[in-house]
Amino acid sequence: MKYYIHTYGCQMNIHDSEKIAGILRDMGYDECNSPEEADVVVFNTCCIRETAEKKIYGHIGQMKKLKCKKPNLIVAVCGCMSQQEGASEHIRQSYPFVDVVLGTGNLNMLRQGIENAGRQRLFNTDFCCVREEDFPQYRTSYPNAWVNINYGCNNFCTYCIVPYVRGRERSRRPEDILAEVKGLLSDGYKEITLLGQNVNSYGKDIEGASFASLMREIGKLPGKFRLRFMTSHPKDLTQDIIDAVAEHKNICNNVHLPVQSGSSRILKAMNRRYDRESYLALVERIKECIPDVGITTDIMVGFPGETEEDFCDTLDLVRKAQFSSAFCFVYSPRKGTPASLMPQIDDAVKKDRITRLLACQNEVTKRISKTMVGKRYEVLVEGNNFRYKDTMCGRTESGRLVNFKCDSSLVGKFVTVKIERASSATLWGVVTEEE
Ligand code: SAH
Ligand code: SF4
Ligand code: F3S
């Protein structure tokens, strides 16, 4: 019996898929490479933008044909899209070949749904408070391991669907996180990435806990490993957190700090609770305190009411902040969010702005890449880069991806790589020293 999981969206979902795989393997299923070979197909969905959602509904629709050929095929849909208001009912009615729909807070019901498939369809998006420890996990990202530290979000940025589909913010207990991390390190994982929609607000709901102290506890664990974290909300990134990163050698000098816009007026309408000046001041402070830090970001264009002047403020901020890379998005109205009710911007204007933004960030990335040529960096070897033949890849501490040739036995090892050339975002190097 075989399973195929189709994962969409962010790291949170990638990690949830490791839990789904854990449940399925516990039930005796093995992984396969395509829905055609599978007995169970699971869609772990995302609804952050309309494009994501449309694509997923298209992929689910394709299961209709497959199920005609293989009537015993079980189709399950879970994740953020199913948690949206009305989605579960929509799938129940319009996709009669879907057997199971679960939300983001009741994955524990997947086993039951699959066991009963064929006899009874299961549609349930109730939020049960399931403990992380209750899930078997099948990790697929060695040498990195994802570790949830907090779930949900309380920020309600006016464009964003996440607080509606992931529920209120709640933190895992520090002792549980520490126990998981210790276990992963003793299993040989070399990089731990702490996950949360807003890691900086970790511990606000637990007496005596804070993100800085959690990082310090993990940072002082013995052995050579890397600690990463994402995502940081600028409004909650305290000096204490910056100090914790600067103090510990094994906490990576890499901060993902989504800015969204360079216009204070738009940031206010987005309910981000910082402005352009305070964001730029924070970037400066991080750069002063953490040597060679790589700051990455998320930026959106075409938010309701964004004028050419607002957009030029974003371009200007991109040049000033010098992000090592940026994920750039076109704003997509999400039903149920305040921004979806505001007057919307023309698609042609959005398209023009995203092209200009990408070109602007590309210039910045190219400039930073050039300064890296000729220098040596410690890189953790991650595995093959399948985009290029016989090429391995790994990341610098600051988070830049580097391609190089080496033996596959070096996966999970730290090597020194000398950067030989750079084509904008892609760095190419040679291994000069092995662990
Ligand atoms: N919790 C993270 C972001 C999670 S969503 C944070 O607060 O930074 C990842 C990114 O998707 C966001 O940073 C934002 O840039 C983008 N995004 C969120 N909602 C969007 C929407 N409605 N349209 C387009 N992009 C969106
Ligand atoms: Fe969405 Fe804002 Fe929460 Fe991030 S902080 S998940 S952008 S509401
Ligand atoms: Fe992530 Fe998409 Fe959900 S970005 S939290 S999977 S809506």
CSV table of C-alpha atoms and ligand atoms in Angstrom, one decimal:
chain,number,residue,atom,x,y,z
A,1,MET,CA,0.0,0.0,0.0
A,2,LYS,CA,1.4,3.3,-1.0
A,3,TYR,CA,0.9,7.0,-0.3
A,4,TYR,CA,1.6,10.2,-2.2
A,5,ILE,CA,1.5,13.6,-0.5
A,6,HIS,CA,1.2,16.8,-2.5
A,7,THR,CA,2.4,19.7,-0.3
A,8,TYR,CA,1.7,23.4,-1.0
A,9,GLY,CA,2.6,26.6,0.9
A,10,CYS,CA,5.1,27.4,3.6
A,11,GLN,CA,7.6,25.5,5.8
A,12,MET,CA,4.8,25.0,8.3
A,13,ASN,CA,3.0,22.9,5.7
A,14,ILE,CA,6.2,21.1,4.7
A,15,HIS,CA,6.6,20.1,8.3
A,16,ASP,CA,2.9,19.1,8.7
A,17,SER,CA,3.4,16.8,5.7
A,18,GLU,CA,6.1,15.0,7.8
A,19,LYS,CA,3.5,14.4,10.4
A,20,ILE,CA,1.0,13.2,7.7
A,21,ALA,CA,3.7,10.8,6.4
A,22,GLY,CA,4.3,9.7,10.0
A,23,ILE,CA,0.6,8.7,10.4
A,24,LEU,CA,0.5,6.9,7.0
A,25,ARG,CA,3.7,4.9,7.6
A,26,ASP,CA,2.3,4.0,11.1
A,27,MET,CA,-0.7,2.6,9.2
A,28,GLY,CA,1.6,0.5,7.0
A,29,TYR,CA,1.7,2.7,3.9
A,30,ASP,CA,5.0,3.4,2.0
A,31,GLU,CA,5.9,6.5,0.0
A,32,CYS,CA,5.6,6.5,-3.8
A,33,ASN,CA,6.5,9.1,-6.5
A,34,SER,CA,3.1,9.8,-8.2
A,35,PRO,CA,-0.6,9.8,-7.5
A,36,GLU,CA,-1.0,7.1,-10.3
A,37,GLU,CA,1.0,4.6,-8.1
A,38,ALA,CA,-0.7,5.6,-4.9
A,39,ASP,CA,-3.5,4.0,-2.8
A,40,VAL,CA,-3.8,7.2,-0.8
A,41,VAL,CA,-3.3,10.7,-2.1
A,42,VAL,CA,-3.2,13.6,0.4
A,43,PHE,CA,-3.3,17.2,-0.6
A,44,ASN,CA,-1.8,19.4,2.1
A,45,THR,CA,-3.1,22.7,1.0
A,46,CYS,CA,-2.3,26.5,1.2
A,47,CYS,CA,-4.7,29.4,0.5
A,48,ILE,CA,-2.4,32.4,1.0
A,49,ARG,CA,-3.0,33.7,-2.5
A,50,GLU,CA,-5.8,33.0,-5.0
A,51,THR,CA,-3.3,31.5,-7.5
A,52,ALA,CA,-2.3,28.8,-5.0
A,53,GLU,CA,-5.9,27.9,-4.3
A,54,LYS,CA,-6.9,27.7,-8.0
A,55,LYS,CA,-4.0,25.5,-8.8
A,56,ILE,CA,-4.8,23.1,-5.9
A,57,TYR,CA,-8.5,22.9,-6.8
A,58,GLY,CA,-7.3,22.0,-10.4
A,59,HIS,CA,-5.0,19.3,-9.0
A,60,ILE,CA,-7.8,17.9,-6.8
A,61,GLY,CA,-10.1,17.9,-9.8
A,62,GLN,CA,-7.6,15.6,-11.7
A,63,MET,CA,-8.3,12.9,-9.1
A,64,LYS,CA,-11.8,12.3,-10.6
A,65,LYS,CA,-10.3,10.6,-13.6
A,66,LEU,CA,-7.8,8.6,-11.6
A,67,LYS,CA,-10.5,7.4,-9.2
A,68,CYS,CA,-12.6,6.1,-12.2
A,69,LYS,CA,-9.6,4.0,-13.1
A,70,LYS,CA,-8.8,3.1,-9.5
A,71,PRO,CA,-12.1,3.1,-7.5
A,72,ASN,CA,-10.3,2.1,-4.3
A,73,LEU,CA,-8.1,5.2,-4.3
A,74,ILE,CA,-8.5,7.3,-1.2
A,75,VAL,CA,-8.3,11.1,-1.6
A,76,ALA,CA,-7.7,13.3,1.4
A,77,VAL,CA,-7.5,17.1,1.6
A,78,CYS,CA,-6.1,18.9,4.6
A,79,GLY,CA,-4.2,22.1,5.5
A,80,CYS,CA,-5.1,25.8,5.4
A,81,MET,CA,-7.4,25.7,2.3
A,82,SER,CA,-9.8,23.2,3.9
A,83,GLN,CA,-9.9,25.3,7.1
A,84,GLN,CA,-11.4,28.3,5.2
A,85,GLU,CA,-15.0,29.1,5.8
A,86,GLY,CA,-17.2,27.1,3.5
A,87,ALA,CA,-14.4,25.2,1.8
A,88,SER,CA,-15.1,21.8,3.4
A,89,GLU,CA,-18.8,22.0,2.3
A,90,HIS,CA,-17.8,23.1,-1.1
A,91,ILE,CA,-15.5,20.1,-1.5
A,92,ARG,CA,-18.1,17.8,-0.1
A,93,GLN,CA,-20.6,18.9,-2.8
A,94,SER,CA,-18.5,19.6,-5.8
A,95,TYR,CA,-15.8,16.9,-5.4
A,96,PRO,CA,-17.7,13.7,-4.6
A,97,PHE,CA,-14.6,11.6,-5.1
A,98,VAL,CA,-12.8,13.2,-2.1
A,99,ASP,CA,-13.0,10.9,0.9
A,100,VAL,CA,-11.6,13.0,3.7
A,101,VAL,CA,-11.3,16.7,4.5
A,102,LEU,CA,-9.5,17.9,7.6
A,103,GLY,CA,-8.4,21.3,8.8
A,104,THR,CA,-5.2,22.5,10.4
A,105,GLY,CA,-6.2,21.6,13.9
A,106,ASN,CA,-7.3,18.0,13.7
A,107,LEU,CA,-4.8,16.0,11.7
A,108,ASN,CA,-5.1,13.4,14.4
A,109,MET,CA,-8.3,12.3,12.7
A,110,LEU,CA,-6.6,11.3,9.5
A,111,ARG,CA,-6.1,7.7,10.5
A,112,GLN,CA,-9.8,7.3,11.2
A,113,GLY,CA,-10.7,9.1,8.0
A,114,ILE,CA,-8.6,6.7,5.9
A,115,GLU,CA,-9.7,3.6,7.8
A,116,ASN,CA,-13.3,4.4,7.1
A,117,ALA,CA,-12.9,5.6,3.5
A,118,GLY,CA,-15.1,3.9,1.0
A,119,ARG,CA,-17.8,3.4,3.7
A,120,GLN,CA,-18.0,6.9,5.1
A,121,ARG,CA,-16.7,10.2,4.0
A,122,LEU,CA,-15.2,12.4,6.8
A,123,PHE,CA,-15.5,16.2,6.7
A,124,ASN,CA,-14.3,17.8,9.9
A,125,THR,CA,-12.5,21.1,10.4
A,126,ASP,CA,-13.0,21.4,14.2
A,127,PHE,CA,-10.1,22.7,16.1
A,128,CYS,CA,-8.9,20.1,18.6
A,129,CYS,CA,-5.8,21.0,20.6
A,130,VAL,CA,-3.6,18.1,19.6
A,131,ARG,CA,-0.1,17.9,21.0
A,132,GLU,CA,2.9,17.8,18.8
A,133,GLU,CA,4.2,14.9,20.7
A,134,ASP,CA,1.2,12.8,19.7
A,135,PHE,CA,2.2,12.7,16.1
A,136,PRO,CA,4.7,10.2,14.6
A,137,GLN,CA,6.9,12.1,12.2
A,138,TYR,CA,8.7,11.0,9.1
A,139,ARG,CA,11.4,13.6,8.4
A,140,THR,CA,12.5,14.2,4.9
A,141,SER,CA,14.8,17.2,5.1
A,142,TYR,CA,18.0,15.8,6.6
A,143,PRO,CA,20.4,17.4,7.6
A,144,ASN,CA,17.8,20.0,8.5
A,145,ALA,CA,15.0,19.3,11.0
A,146,TRP,CA,11.9,21.5,11.3
A,147,VAL,CA,10.6,22.2,14.9
A,148,ASN,CA,7.4,23.9,15.6
A,149,ILE,CA,7.6,26.4,18.5
A,150,ASN,CA,4.4,28.3,18.2
A,151,TYR,CA,1.3,27.9,16.1
A,152,GLY,CA,-1.3,30.3,14.7
A,153,CYS,CA,-1.2,34.1,14.6
A,154,ASN,CA,-2.8,36.9,16.5
A,155,ASN,CA,-1.6,39.8,14.3
A,156,PHE,CA,-4.5,40.0,11.7
A,157,CYS,CA,-2.5,41.9,9.1
A,158,THR,CA,-5.4,43.2,7.0
A,159,TYR,CA,-4.5,41.2,3.8
A,160,CYS,CA,-3.7,37.9,5.5
A,161,ILE,CA,-5.8,34.7,5.8
A,162,VAL,CA,-3.4,32.9,8.2
A,163,PRO,CA,-5.1,34.0,11.5
A,164,TYR,CA,-8.4,32.7,10.2
A,165,VAL,CA,-7.1,29.3,9.1
A,166,ARG,CA,-4.4,28.6,11.7
A,167,GLY,CA,-6.2,29.9,14.8
A,168,ARG,CA,-4.9,31.9,17.7
A,169,GLU,CA,-1.3,32.0,18.7
A,170,ARG,CA,-0.2,29.3,21.1
A,171,SER,CA,3.3,28.3,22.2
A,172,ARG,CA,4.7,24.8,22.9
A,173,ARG,CA,6.2,24.3,26.3
A,174,PRO,CA,10.0,25.1,26.3
A,175,GLU,CA,10.8,21.8,27.9
A,176,ASP,CA,9.0,19.9,25.1
A,177,ILE,CA,10.8,21.9,22.4
A,178,LEU,CA,14.2,21.3,24.1
A,179,ALA,CA,13.6,17.6,24.5
A,180,GLU,CA,12.7,17.4,20.7
A,181,VAL,CA,15.8,19.3,19.7
A,182,LYS,CA,18.1,17.2,21.9
A,183,GLY,CA,16.6,14.1,20.4
A,184,LEU,CA,17.2,15.4,16.8
A,185,LEU,CA,20.8,16.4,17.6
A,186,SER,CA,21.5,12.9,19.0
A,187,ASP,CA,19.9,11.4,15.8
A,188,GLY,CA,22.5,13.3,13.8
A,189,TYR,CA,20.6,16.3,12.5
A,190,LYS,CA,22.9,19.2,11.9
A,191,GLU,CA,20.5,22.1,11.5
A,192,ILE,CA,17.4,22.9,13.5
A,193,THR,CA,14.9,25.4,12.1
A,194,LEU,CA,12.4,26.7,14.7
A,195,LEU,CA,9.1,27.4,13.0
A,196,GLY,CA,6.3,29.9,13.8
A,197,GLN,CA,4.3,32.5,12.0
A,198,ASN,CA,5.8,34.9,14.4
A,199,VAL,CA,8.6,33.2,16.4
A,200,ASN,CA,9.5,36.5,18.2
A,201,SER,CA,6.2,36.4,20.1
A,202,TYR,CA,7.0,32.8,21.3
A,203,GLY,CA,6.3,32.3,25.0
A,204,LYS,CA,4.0,35.3,25.6
A,205,ASP,CA,1.3,32.8,26.7
A,206,ILE,CA,3.7,30.9,29.1
A,207,GLU,CA,4.9,32.3,32.3
A,208,GLY,CA,8.7,32.9,32.3
A,209,ALA,CA,9.2,31.8,28.7
A,210,SER,CA,10.5,34.0,25.8
A,211,PHE,CA,12.0,33.4,22.4
A,212,ALA,CA,15.4,34.8,23.4
A,213,SER,CA,15.7,32.5,26.4
A,214,LEU,CA,14.5,29.5,24.3
A,215,MET,CA,17.2,30.2,21.7
A,216,ARG,CA,19.9,30.6,24.4
A,217,GLU,CA,18.9,27.2,25.9
A,218,ILE,CA,19.1,25.6,22.5
A,219,GLY,CA,22.2,27.6,21.5
A,220,LYS,CA,24.2,26.2,24.4
A,221,LEU,CA,23.6,22.6,23.7
A,222,PRO,CA,26.8,20.7,23.0
A,223,GLY,CA,28.1,19.6,19.6
A,224,LYS,CA,28.4,21.4,16.3
A,225,PHE,CA,25.0,22.3,14.7
A,226,ARG,CA,23.2,25.3,13.3
A,227,LEU,CA,20.1,26.9,14.7
A,228,ARG,CA,17.7,28.8,12.4
A,229,PHE,CA,14.3,30.4,12.9
A,230,MET,CA,11.5,31.8,10.9
A,231,THR,CA,9.5,34.0,10.6
A,232,SER,CA,10.4,37.1,12.6
A,233,HIS,CA,7.8,39.9,12.8
A,234,PRO,CA,9.6,43.3,12.9
A,235,LYS,CA,7.3,44.7,15.6
A,236,ASP,CA,8.4,41.9,18.0
A,237,LEU,CA,12.1,41.6,17.3
A,238,THR,CA,13.7,42.8,20.5
A,239,GLN,CA,17.3,43.7,21.3
A,240,ASP,CA,17.4,40.6,23.6
A,241,ILE,CA,16.7,38.4,20.6
A,242,ILE,CA,19.3,40.1,18.5
A,243,ASP,CA,21.8,39.7,21.4
A,244,ALA,CA,21.0,36.0,21.7
A,245,VAL,CA,21.8,35.5,17.9
A,246,ALA,CA,25.0,37.5,18.2
A,247,GLU,CA,26.1,35.7,21.4
A,248,HIS,CA,25.9,32.1,20.2
A,249,LYS,CA,28.1,30.8,17.4
A,250,ASN,CA,25.7,28.1,16.4
A,251,ILE,CA,22.7,30.5,16.0
A,252,CYS,CA,22.9,31.5,12.3
A,253,ASN,CA,23.5,35.1,11.3
A,254,ASN,CA,20.3,35.0,9.2
A,255,VAL,CA,17.1,36.8,9.9
A,256,HIS,CA,14.0,36.5,7.7
A,257,LEU,CA,12.2,39.8,8.4
A,258,PRO,CA,9.2,40.4,6.1
A,259,VAL,CA,8.7,44.1,5.5
A,260,GLN,CA,5.7,43.9,3.1
A,261,SER,CA,5.9,47.5,2.0
A,262,GLY,CA,8.3,50.5,2.2
A,263,SER,CA,5.5,53.0,2.6
A,264,SER,CA,4.4,53.9,6.2
A,265,ARG,CA,0.9,54.8,4.9
A,266,ILE,CA,0.5,51.3,3.4
A,267,LEU,CA,2.1,49.6,6.4
A,268,LYS,CA,-0.6,51.3,8.6
A,269,ALA,CA,-3.4,50.1,6.3
A,270,MET,CA,-1.9,46.6,6.5
A,271,ASN,CA,-1.9,46.8,10.3
A,272,ARG,CA,1.8,45.8,10.5
A,273,ARG,CA,2.4,48.1,13.5
A,274,TYR,CA,5.8,49.5,12.4
A,275,ASP,CA,6.7,52.1,9.9
A,276,ARG,CA,9.3,52.6,7.3
A,277,GLU,CA,11.7,54.5,9.6
A,278,SER,CA,11.5,52.0,12.5
A,279,TYR,CA,12.0,49.1,10.1
A,280,LEU,CA,15.1,50.6,8.5
A,281,ALA,CA,16.5,51.5,12.0
A,282,LEU,CA,15.9,47.8,13.0
A,283,VAL,CA,17.8,46.6,9.9
A,284,GLU,CA,20.7,48.9,10.8
A,285,ARG,CA,20.8,47.7,14.4
A,286,ILE,CA,20.7,44.0,13.3
A,287,LYS,CA,23.6,44.7,10.9
A,288,GLU,CA,25.6,46.5,13.7
A,289,CYS,CA,25.1,43.7,16.2
A,290,ILE,CA,25.4,40.6,14.1
A,291,PRO,CA,28.5,40.4,11.8
A,292,ASP,CA,27.9,39.4,8.2
A,293,VAL,CA,24.2,38.9,8.8
A,294,GLY,CA,22.0,38.0,5.9
A,295,ILE,CA,18.6,39.7,6.1
A,296,THR,CA,15.9,38.3,3.8
A,297,THR,CA,12.3,39.6,3.4
A,298,ASP,CA,8.8,39.2,1.9
A,299,ILE,CA,7.4,42.2,-0.1
A,300,MET,CA,4.0,42.7,-1.6
A,301,VAL,CA,2.9,45.0,-4.4
A,302,GLY,CA,-0.6,46.2,-5.3
A,303,PHE,CA,-2.1,46.4,-1.8
A,304,PRO,CA,-5.4,48.4,-2.0
A,305,GLY,CA,-4.7,52.1,-2.3
A,306,GLU,CA,-0.9,51.7,-3.1
A,307,THR,CA,0.0,54.7,-5.2
A,308,GLU,CA,3.1,55.1,-7.5
A,309,GLU,CA,4.7,57.1,-4.7
A,310,ASP,CA,4.0,54.3,-2.1
A,311,PHE,CA,5.6,51.8,-4.5
A,312,CYS,CA,8.6,54.0,-5.1
A,313,ASP,CA,9.0,54.1,-1.3
A,314,THR,CA,9.2,50.3,-1.4
A,315,LEU,CA,11.9,50.3,-4.2
A,316,ASP,CA,13.8,52.9,-2.1
A,317,LEU,CA,13.6,50.7,1.0
A,318,VAL,CA,14.8,47.7,-1.0
A,319,ARG,CA,17.9,49.7,-2.0
A,320,LYS,CA,18.5,51.0,1.5
A,321,ALA,CA,18.0,47.7,3.4
A,322,GLN,CA,20.1,45.6,1.0
A,323,PHE,CA,18.3,42.3,1.5
A,324,SER,CA,20.3,39.3,0.5
A,325,SER,CA,17.1,38.0,-1.1
A,326,ALA,CA,13.4,38.8,-1.1
A,327,PHE,CA,10.2,36.8,-1.9
A,328,CYS,CA,8.1,39.2,-3.9
A,329,PHE,CA,4.3,38.8,-4.2
A,330,VAL,CA,1.4,40.4,-6.0
A,331,TYR,CA,-1.3,41.2,-3.4
A,332,SER,CA,-4.2,38.8,-3.8
A,333,PRO,CA,-7.6,39.6,-2.1
A,334,ARG,CA,-8.6,36.9,0.4
A,335,LYS,CA,-12.3,36.5,1.3
A,336,GLY,CA,-13.0,37.4,4.9
A,337,THR,CA,-10.0,39.7,5.3
A,338,PRO,CA,-10.5,43.5,5.7
A,339,ALA,CA,-8.3,44.4,2.7
A,340,SER,CA,-10.5,42.4,0.4
A,341,LEU,CA,-13.2,45.0,1.0
A,342,MET,CA,-11.1,48.0,0.1
A,343,PRO,CA,-11.0,49.4,-3.4
A,344,GLN,CA,-8.6,47.2,-5.4
A,345,ILE,CA,-5.8,48.1,-7.8
A,346,ASP,CA,-5.7,47.3,-11.5
A,347,ASP,CA,-4.0,44.0,-12.5
A,348,ALA,CA,-1.9,45.8,-15.1
A,349,VAL,CA,-0.5,48.2,-12.5
A,350,LYS,CA,0.3,45.2,-10.2
A,351,LYS,CA,2.1,43.4,-13.0
A,352,ASP,CA,4.2,46.4,-13.8
A,353,ARG,CA,5.1,46.9,-10.2
A,354,ILE,CA,6.1,43.3,-9.5
A,355,THR,CA,8.4,43.4,-12.6
A,356,ARG,CA,10.1,46.5,-11.4
A,357,LEU,CA,10.4,45.2,-7.9
A,358,LEU,CA,12.0,42.0,-9.0
A,359,ALA,CA,14.5,43.9,-11.2
A,360,CYS,CA,15.4,46.1,-8.3
A,361,GLN,CA,16.0,43.3,-5.8
A,362,ASN,CA,17.9,41.4,-8.5
A,363,GLU,CA,20.4,44.3,-8.7
A,364,VAL,CA,20.8,44.2,-5.0
A,365,THR,CA,21.3,40.4,-4.8
A,366,LYS,CA,23.8,40.6,-7.7
A,367,ARG,CA,25.8,43.3,-6.0
A,368,ILE,CA,26.0,41.2,-2.7
A,369,SER,CA,26.8,38.1,-4.6
A,370,LYS,CA,29.8,39.8,-6.3
A,371,THR,CA,31.2,40.8,-2.9
A,372,MET,CA,31.2,37.1,-2.0
A,373,VAL,CA,33.3,35.9,-5.0
A,374,GLY,CA,36.8,34.9,-3.9
A,375,LYS,CA,35.8,34.5,-0.2
A,376,ARG,CA,35.5,31.2,1.8
A,377,TYR,CA,32.4,30.2,3.7
A,378,GLU,CA,31.4,27.4,5.9
A,379,VAL,CA,28.6,25.4,4.2
A,380,LEU,CA,26.4,22.6,5.4
A,381,VAL,CA,26.1,20.1,2.5
A,382,GLU,CA,22.4,19.4,1.9
A,383,GLY,CA,22.3,17.1,-1.1
A,384,ASN,CA,22.0,17.2,-4.9
A,385,ASN,CA,20.8,20.3,-6.6
A,386,PHE,CA,18.6,18.6,-9.2
A,387,ARG,CA,18.5,21.6,-11.4
A,388,TYR,CA,22.1,21.0,-12.4
A,389,LYS,CA,23.8,17.7,-13.3
A,390,ASP,CA,26.2,16.2,-10.8
A,391,THR,CA,25.9,19.3,-8.5
A,392,MET,CA,25.6,19.4,-4.8
A,393,CYS,CA,24.4,22.3,-2.8
A,394,GLY,CA,24.3,23.8,0.7
A,395,ARG,CA,23.9,27.0,2.6
A,396,THR,CA,26.2,29.5,4.1
A,397,GLU,CA,25.5,30.4,7.7
A,398,SER,CA,23.8,33.6,6.4
A,399,GLY,CA,21.4,31.5,4.3
A,400,ARG,CA,22.8,31.8,0.8
A,401,LEU,CA,22.6,28.7,-1.4
A,402,VAL,CA,25.9,27.6,-2.9
A,403,ASN,CA,26.4,25.0,-5.7
A,404,PHE,CA,29.6,22.9,-5.9
A,405,LYS,CA,30.8,19.4,-6.8
A,406,CYS,CA,31.6,16.9,-4.0
A,407,ASP,CA,31.0,13.3,-3.0
A,408,SER,CA,27.5,12.6,-1.8
A,409,SER,CA,29.0,11.1,1.3
A,410,LEU,CA,29.5,14.7,2.5
A,411,VAL,CA,25.8,15.3,2.9
A,412,GLY,CA,25.2,16.4,6.5
A,413,LYS,CA,28.9,17.5,6.9
A,414,PHE,CA,30.3,21.1,7.2
A,415,VAL,CA,32.7,22.0,4.4
A,416,THR,CA,34.6,25.2,3.5
A,417,VAL,CA,33.6,26.4,0.0
A,418,LYS,CA,35.5,29.1,-1.9
A,419,ILE,CA,33.0,31.1,-4.1
A,420,GLU,CA,34.3,31.2,-7.7
A,421,ARG,CA,31.5,32.8,-9.6
A,422,ALA,CA,28.1,34.3,-9.0
A,423,SER,CA,25.1,34.8,-11.4
A,424,SER,CA,22.8,37.0,-9.4
A,425,ALA,CA,21.1,34.8,-6.8
A,426,THR,CA,23.2,31.6,-7.6
A,427,LEU,CA,26.6,31.1,-6.2
A,428,TRP,CA,29.1,28.5,-7.5
A,429,GLY,CA,32.1,27.4,-5.6
A,430,VAL,CA,34.7,24.7,-4.9
A,431,VAL,CA,35.2,22.7,-1.7
A,432,THR,CA,38.6,23.6,-0.1
A,433,GLU,CA,38.2,21.9,3.2
A,434,GLU,CA,36.2,18.9,4.5
A,435,GLU,CA,35.1,18.3,8.1
B,1,SAH,N1,3.9,35.1,9.2
B,1,SAH,C1,4.7,35.7,8.2
B,1,SAH,C2,4.1,35.5,6.8
B,1,SAH,C3,3.3,34.3,6.4
B,1,SAH,S1,2.6,34.4,4.8
B,1,SAH,C4,4.9,37.2,8.5
B,1,SAH,O1,4.1,37.8,9.2
B,1,SAH,O2,5.8,37.7,7.9
B,1,SAH,C5,4.1,34.6,3.8
B,1,SAH,C6,4.0,35.8,2.9
B,1,SAH,O3,3.0,35.8,2.0
B,1,SAH,C7,3.8,37.1,3.7
B,1,SAH,O4,4.9,37.6,4.3
B,1,SAH,C8,3.3,38.0,2.6
B,1,SAH,O5,4.3,38.7,2.0
B,1,SAH,C9,2.6,37.1,1.6
B,1,SAH,N2,1.1,37.2,1.7
B,1,SAH,C10,0.3,37.0,2.7
B,1,SAH,N3,-1.0,37.3,2.4
B,1,SAH,C11,-0.9,37.6,1.1
B,1,SAH,C12,-2.0,38.0,0.2
B,1,SAH,N4,-3.2,38.1,0.5
B,1,SAH,N5,-1.6,38.3,-1.1
B,1,SAH,C13,-0.3,38.2,-1.5
B,1,SAH,N6,0.7,37.9,-0.6
B,1,SAH,C14,0.4,37.6,0.6
B,2,SF4,FE1,-0.3,36.8,8.3
B,2,SF4,FE2,0.5,39.0,9.5
B,2,SF4,FE3,0.2,36.8,10.9
B,2,SF4,FE4,2.2,36.9,9.2
B,2,SF4,S1,1.9,38.2,11.1
B,2,SF4,S2,0.8,35.2,9.4
B,2,SF4,S3,1.3,38.2,7.6
B,2,SF4,S4,-1.4,38.0,9.9
B,3,F3S,FE1,1.5,28.5,5.1
B,3,F3S,FE2,-0.2,28.8,3.1
B,3,F3S,FE3,-1.1,28.1,5.4
B,3,F3S,S1,1.6,30.0,3.5
B,3,F3S,S2,0.2,28.9,6.9
B,3,F3S,S3,0.3,26.9,4.1
B,3,F3S,S4,-2.1,29.5,4.0
